[in-house]
Short mmCIF file of C-alpha atoms in Angstrom, two decimals:
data_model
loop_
_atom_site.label_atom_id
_atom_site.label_comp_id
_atom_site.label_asym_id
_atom_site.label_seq_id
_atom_site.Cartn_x
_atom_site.Cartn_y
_atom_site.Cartn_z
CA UNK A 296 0.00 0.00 0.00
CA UNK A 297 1.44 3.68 -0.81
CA UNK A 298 2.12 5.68 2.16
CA UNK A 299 1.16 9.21 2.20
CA UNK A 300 2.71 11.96 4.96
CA UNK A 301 -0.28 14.39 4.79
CA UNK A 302 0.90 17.49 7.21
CA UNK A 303 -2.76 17.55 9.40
CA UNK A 304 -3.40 20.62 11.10
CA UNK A 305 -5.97 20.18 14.69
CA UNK A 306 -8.14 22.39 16.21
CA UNK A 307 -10.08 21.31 19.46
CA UNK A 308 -10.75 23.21 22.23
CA UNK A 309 -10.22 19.54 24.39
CA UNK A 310 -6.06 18.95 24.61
CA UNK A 311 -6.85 15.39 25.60
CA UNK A 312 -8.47 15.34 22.22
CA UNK A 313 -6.06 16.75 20.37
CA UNK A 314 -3.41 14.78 21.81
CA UNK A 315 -5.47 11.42 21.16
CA UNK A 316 -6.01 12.18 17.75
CA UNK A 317 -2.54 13.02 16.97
CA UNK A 318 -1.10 9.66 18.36
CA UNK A 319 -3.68 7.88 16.25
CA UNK A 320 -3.27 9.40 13.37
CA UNK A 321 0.38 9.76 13.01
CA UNK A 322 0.22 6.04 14.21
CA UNK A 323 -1.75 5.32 10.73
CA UNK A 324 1.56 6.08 8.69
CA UNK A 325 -0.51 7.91 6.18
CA UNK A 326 -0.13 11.64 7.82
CA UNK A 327 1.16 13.31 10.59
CA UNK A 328 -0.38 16.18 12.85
CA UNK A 329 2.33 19.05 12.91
CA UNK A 330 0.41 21.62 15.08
CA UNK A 331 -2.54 21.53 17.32
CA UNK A 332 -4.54 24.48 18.46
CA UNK A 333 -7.09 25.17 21.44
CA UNK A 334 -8.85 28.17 20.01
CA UNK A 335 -9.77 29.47 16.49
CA UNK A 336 -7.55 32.47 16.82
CA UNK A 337 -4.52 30.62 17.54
CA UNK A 338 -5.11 29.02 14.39
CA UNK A 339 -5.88 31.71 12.30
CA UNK A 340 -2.35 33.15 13.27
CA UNK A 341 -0.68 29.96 12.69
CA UNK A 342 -2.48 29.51 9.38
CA UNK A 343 -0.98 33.02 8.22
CA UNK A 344 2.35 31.33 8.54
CA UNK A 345 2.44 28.12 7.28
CA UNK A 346 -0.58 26.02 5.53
CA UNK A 347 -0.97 22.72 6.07
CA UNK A 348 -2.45 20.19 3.87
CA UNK A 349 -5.51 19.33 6.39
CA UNK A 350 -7.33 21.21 8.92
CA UNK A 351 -9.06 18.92 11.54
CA UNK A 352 -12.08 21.61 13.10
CA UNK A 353 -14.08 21.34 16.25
CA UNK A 354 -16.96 23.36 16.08
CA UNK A 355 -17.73 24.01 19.35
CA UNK A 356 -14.46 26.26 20.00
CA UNK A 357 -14.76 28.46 23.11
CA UNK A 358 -13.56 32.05 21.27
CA UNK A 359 -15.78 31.94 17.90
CA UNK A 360 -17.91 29.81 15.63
CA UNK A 361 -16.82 26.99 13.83
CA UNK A 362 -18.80 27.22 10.37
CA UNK A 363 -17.79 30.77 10.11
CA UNK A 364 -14.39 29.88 10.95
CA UNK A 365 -14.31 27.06 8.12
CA UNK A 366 -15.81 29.58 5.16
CA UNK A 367 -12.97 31.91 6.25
CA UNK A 368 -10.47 29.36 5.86
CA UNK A 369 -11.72 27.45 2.71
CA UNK A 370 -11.82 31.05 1.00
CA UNK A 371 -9.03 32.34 1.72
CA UNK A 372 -6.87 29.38 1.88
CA UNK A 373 -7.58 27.43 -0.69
CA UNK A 374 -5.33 24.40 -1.27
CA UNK A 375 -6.20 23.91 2.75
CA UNK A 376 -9.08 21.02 3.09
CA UNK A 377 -10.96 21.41 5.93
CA UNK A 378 -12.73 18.25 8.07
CA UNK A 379 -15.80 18.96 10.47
CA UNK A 380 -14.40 16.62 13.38
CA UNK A 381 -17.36 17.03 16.04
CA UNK A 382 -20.02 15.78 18.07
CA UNK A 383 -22.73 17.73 16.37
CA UNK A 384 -25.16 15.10 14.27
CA UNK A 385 -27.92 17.75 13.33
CA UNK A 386 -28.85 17.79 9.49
CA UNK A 387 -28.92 21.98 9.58
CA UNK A 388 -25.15 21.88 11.12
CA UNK A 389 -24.18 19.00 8.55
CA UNK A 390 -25.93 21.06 5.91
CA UNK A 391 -24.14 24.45 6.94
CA UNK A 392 -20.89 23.35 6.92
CA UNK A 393 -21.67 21.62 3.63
CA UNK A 394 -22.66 25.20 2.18
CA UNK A 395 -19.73 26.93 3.51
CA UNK A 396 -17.33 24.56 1.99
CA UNK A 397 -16.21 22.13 4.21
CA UNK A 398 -14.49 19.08 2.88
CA UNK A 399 -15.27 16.33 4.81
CA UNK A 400 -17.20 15.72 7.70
CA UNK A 401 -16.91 13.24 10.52
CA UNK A 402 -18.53 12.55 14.14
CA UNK A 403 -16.63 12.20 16.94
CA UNK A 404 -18.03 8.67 17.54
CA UNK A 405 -16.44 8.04 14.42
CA UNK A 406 -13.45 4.96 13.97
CA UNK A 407 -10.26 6.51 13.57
CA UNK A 408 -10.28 4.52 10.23
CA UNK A 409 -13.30 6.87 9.16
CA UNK A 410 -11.10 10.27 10.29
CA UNK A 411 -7.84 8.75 8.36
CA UNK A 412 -9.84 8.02 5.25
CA UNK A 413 -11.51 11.64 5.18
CA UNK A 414 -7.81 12.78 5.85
CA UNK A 415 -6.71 11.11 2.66
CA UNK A 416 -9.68 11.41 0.60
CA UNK A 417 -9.69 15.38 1.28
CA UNK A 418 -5.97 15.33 0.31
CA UNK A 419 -6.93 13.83 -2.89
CA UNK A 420 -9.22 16.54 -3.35
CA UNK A 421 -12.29 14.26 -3.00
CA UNK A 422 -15.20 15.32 -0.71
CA UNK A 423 -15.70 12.68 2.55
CA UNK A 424 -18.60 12.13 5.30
CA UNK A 425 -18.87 9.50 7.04
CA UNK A 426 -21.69 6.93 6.39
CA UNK A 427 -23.74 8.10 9.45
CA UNK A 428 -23.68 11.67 8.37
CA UNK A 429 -24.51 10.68 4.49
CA UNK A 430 -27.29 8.92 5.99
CA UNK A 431 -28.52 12.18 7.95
CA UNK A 432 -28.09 14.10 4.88
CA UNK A 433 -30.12 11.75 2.72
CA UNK A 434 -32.49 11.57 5.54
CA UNK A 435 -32.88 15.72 5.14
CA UNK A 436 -34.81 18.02 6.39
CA UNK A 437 -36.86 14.86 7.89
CA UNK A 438 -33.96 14.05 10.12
CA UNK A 439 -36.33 16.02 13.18
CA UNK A 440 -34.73 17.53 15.99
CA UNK A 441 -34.14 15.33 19.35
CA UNK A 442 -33.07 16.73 22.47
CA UNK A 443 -31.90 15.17 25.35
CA UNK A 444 -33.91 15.44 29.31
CA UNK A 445 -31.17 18.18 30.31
CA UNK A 446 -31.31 20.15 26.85
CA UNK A 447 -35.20 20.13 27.64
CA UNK A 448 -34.62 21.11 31.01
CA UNK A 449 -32.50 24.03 29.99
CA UNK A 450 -34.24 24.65 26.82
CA UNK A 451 -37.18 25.48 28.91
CA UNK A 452 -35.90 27.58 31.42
CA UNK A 453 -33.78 29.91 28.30
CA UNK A 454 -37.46 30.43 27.11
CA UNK A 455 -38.67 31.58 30.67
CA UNK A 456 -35.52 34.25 30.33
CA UNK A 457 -33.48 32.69 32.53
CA UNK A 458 -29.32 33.53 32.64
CA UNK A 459 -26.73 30.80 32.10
CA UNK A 460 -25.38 31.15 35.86
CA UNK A 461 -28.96 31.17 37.10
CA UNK A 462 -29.72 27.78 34.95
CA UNK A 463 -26.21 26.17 36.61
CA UNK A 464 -27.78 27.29 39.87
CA UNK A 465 -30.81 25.74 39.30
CA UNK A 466 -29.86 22.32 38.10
CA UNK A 467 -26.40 22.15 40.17
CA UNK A 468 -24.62 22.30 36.47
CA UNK A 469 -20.96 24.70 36.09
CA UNK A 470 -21.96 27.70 34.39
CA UNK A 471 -19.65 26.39 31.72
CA UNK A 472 -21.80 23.11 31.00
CA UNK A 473 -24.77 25.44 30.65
CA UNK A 474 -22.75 27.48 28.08
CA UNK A 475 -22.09 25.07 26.09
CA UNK A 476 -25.54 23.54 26.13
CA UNK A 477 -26.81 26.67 25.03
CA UNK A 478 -24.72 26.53 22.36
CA UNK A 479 -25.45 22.91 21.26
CA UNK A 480 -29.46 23.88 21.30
CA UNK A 481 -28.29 26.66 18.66
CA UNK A 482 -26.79 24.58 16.78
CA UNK A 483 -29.17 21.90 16.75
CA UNK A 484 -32.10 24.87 15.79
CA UNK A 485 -29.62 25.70 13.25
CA UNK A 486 -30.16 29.68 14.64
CA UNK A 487 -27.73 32.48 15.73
CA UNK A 488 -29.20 33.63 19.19
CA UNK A 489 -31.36 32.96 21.87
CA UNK A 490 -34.02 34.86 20.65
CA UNK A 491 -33.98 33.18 17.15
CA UNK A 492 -34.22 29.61 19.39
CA UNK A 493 -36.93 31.08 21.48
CA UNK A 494 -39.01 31.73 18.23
CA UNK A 495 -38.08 28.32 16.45
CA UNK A 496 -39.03 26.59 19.95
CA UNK A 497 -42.58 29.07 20.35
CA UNK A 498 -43.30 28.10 16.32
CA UNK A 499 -42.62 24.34 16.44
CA UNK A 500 -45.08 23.94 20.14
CA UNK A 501 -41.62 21.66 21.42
CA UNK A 502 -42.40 22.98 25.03
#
């Protein structure tokens, strides 16, 4: 089998993360991760100095939004393919990131055999999801929205104008969890803002 050396770029807010993924995929003989980052911003900077020839992308990062992040990069870098590498399963995310440019797209829950073939197939300038998000894509706009008992819990107390810290209070959750809830209901309502998930919430009758 030919061995490729693809230079993979990581972004992930999680070091553990980053530090698993690079030991696996360097492991696979096929690339190696040069450079890992724990914000967008870090990687922007980096990105102004050298390219590499994949950019793994959490989008959940704590200083800015992923999909915005990855039209940025895909239009102004472009022999730099980008992979969604994330926990987010929602058709509108999928779809988003799909529109913006995104090369490849992967769940978390993913094998690492599924991450090092998008990492090659991207390289060979082929587009890559895995076969769980190519089923939620051909599923569509069908693919309905399912939240979990604590995003309902939370869900309903952001409609009854409630603050993050006052939420974390409420269900003995850090004020961080209940950040990032927040922004895992916005992505899953495929909206910008609270007030944008309060409407989508009010229209569909989900509480």
């Amino acid at each position: 089998m030919k061995k490729y050396l693809i230079d993979v770029y990581i972004a992930d807010d999680h070091q553990m993360v980053c530090e698993g993924l690079s030991e696996m995929i360097n492991k696979s003989g096929k690339a190696h991760v040069s450079r890992t980052f724990n914000t967008l911003e870090a990687c922007r900077v980096a990105l102004q100095e050298r390219r590499p020839d994949v950019l793994l992308l959490d989008l959940s990062m704590p200083d800015g939004d992923g999909v915005a992040f990855c039209q940025q990069i895909v239009s102004t870098y472009q022999n730099v393919r980008v992979v969604a590498v994330t926990i987010h399963d929602e058709y509108s995310m999928i779809q988003r990131m799909v529109e913006c440019g995104a090369h490849g797209y992967v769940l978390k829950s993913s094998p690492i055999e599924e991450l090092i073939q998008a990492i090659v197939s991207v390289w060979q300038k082929q587009q890559y999801v895995s076969p769980q998000v190519e089923n939620i894509l051909r599923e569509g706009k069908s693919h309905s929205v399912v939240l979990t008992d604590v995003e309902k819990k939370i869900l309903r107390r952001i409609c009854d104008g409630h603050t993050n810290p006052e939420i974390a209070l409420d269900l003995n959750l850090s004020t961080e969890t209940v950040n990032w809830y927040r922004k895992r209901l916005l992505a899953k309502f495929n909206v910008r803002n609270t007030v944008g998930l309060v409407r989508n919430v009010l229209e569909q009758k989900l509480l």
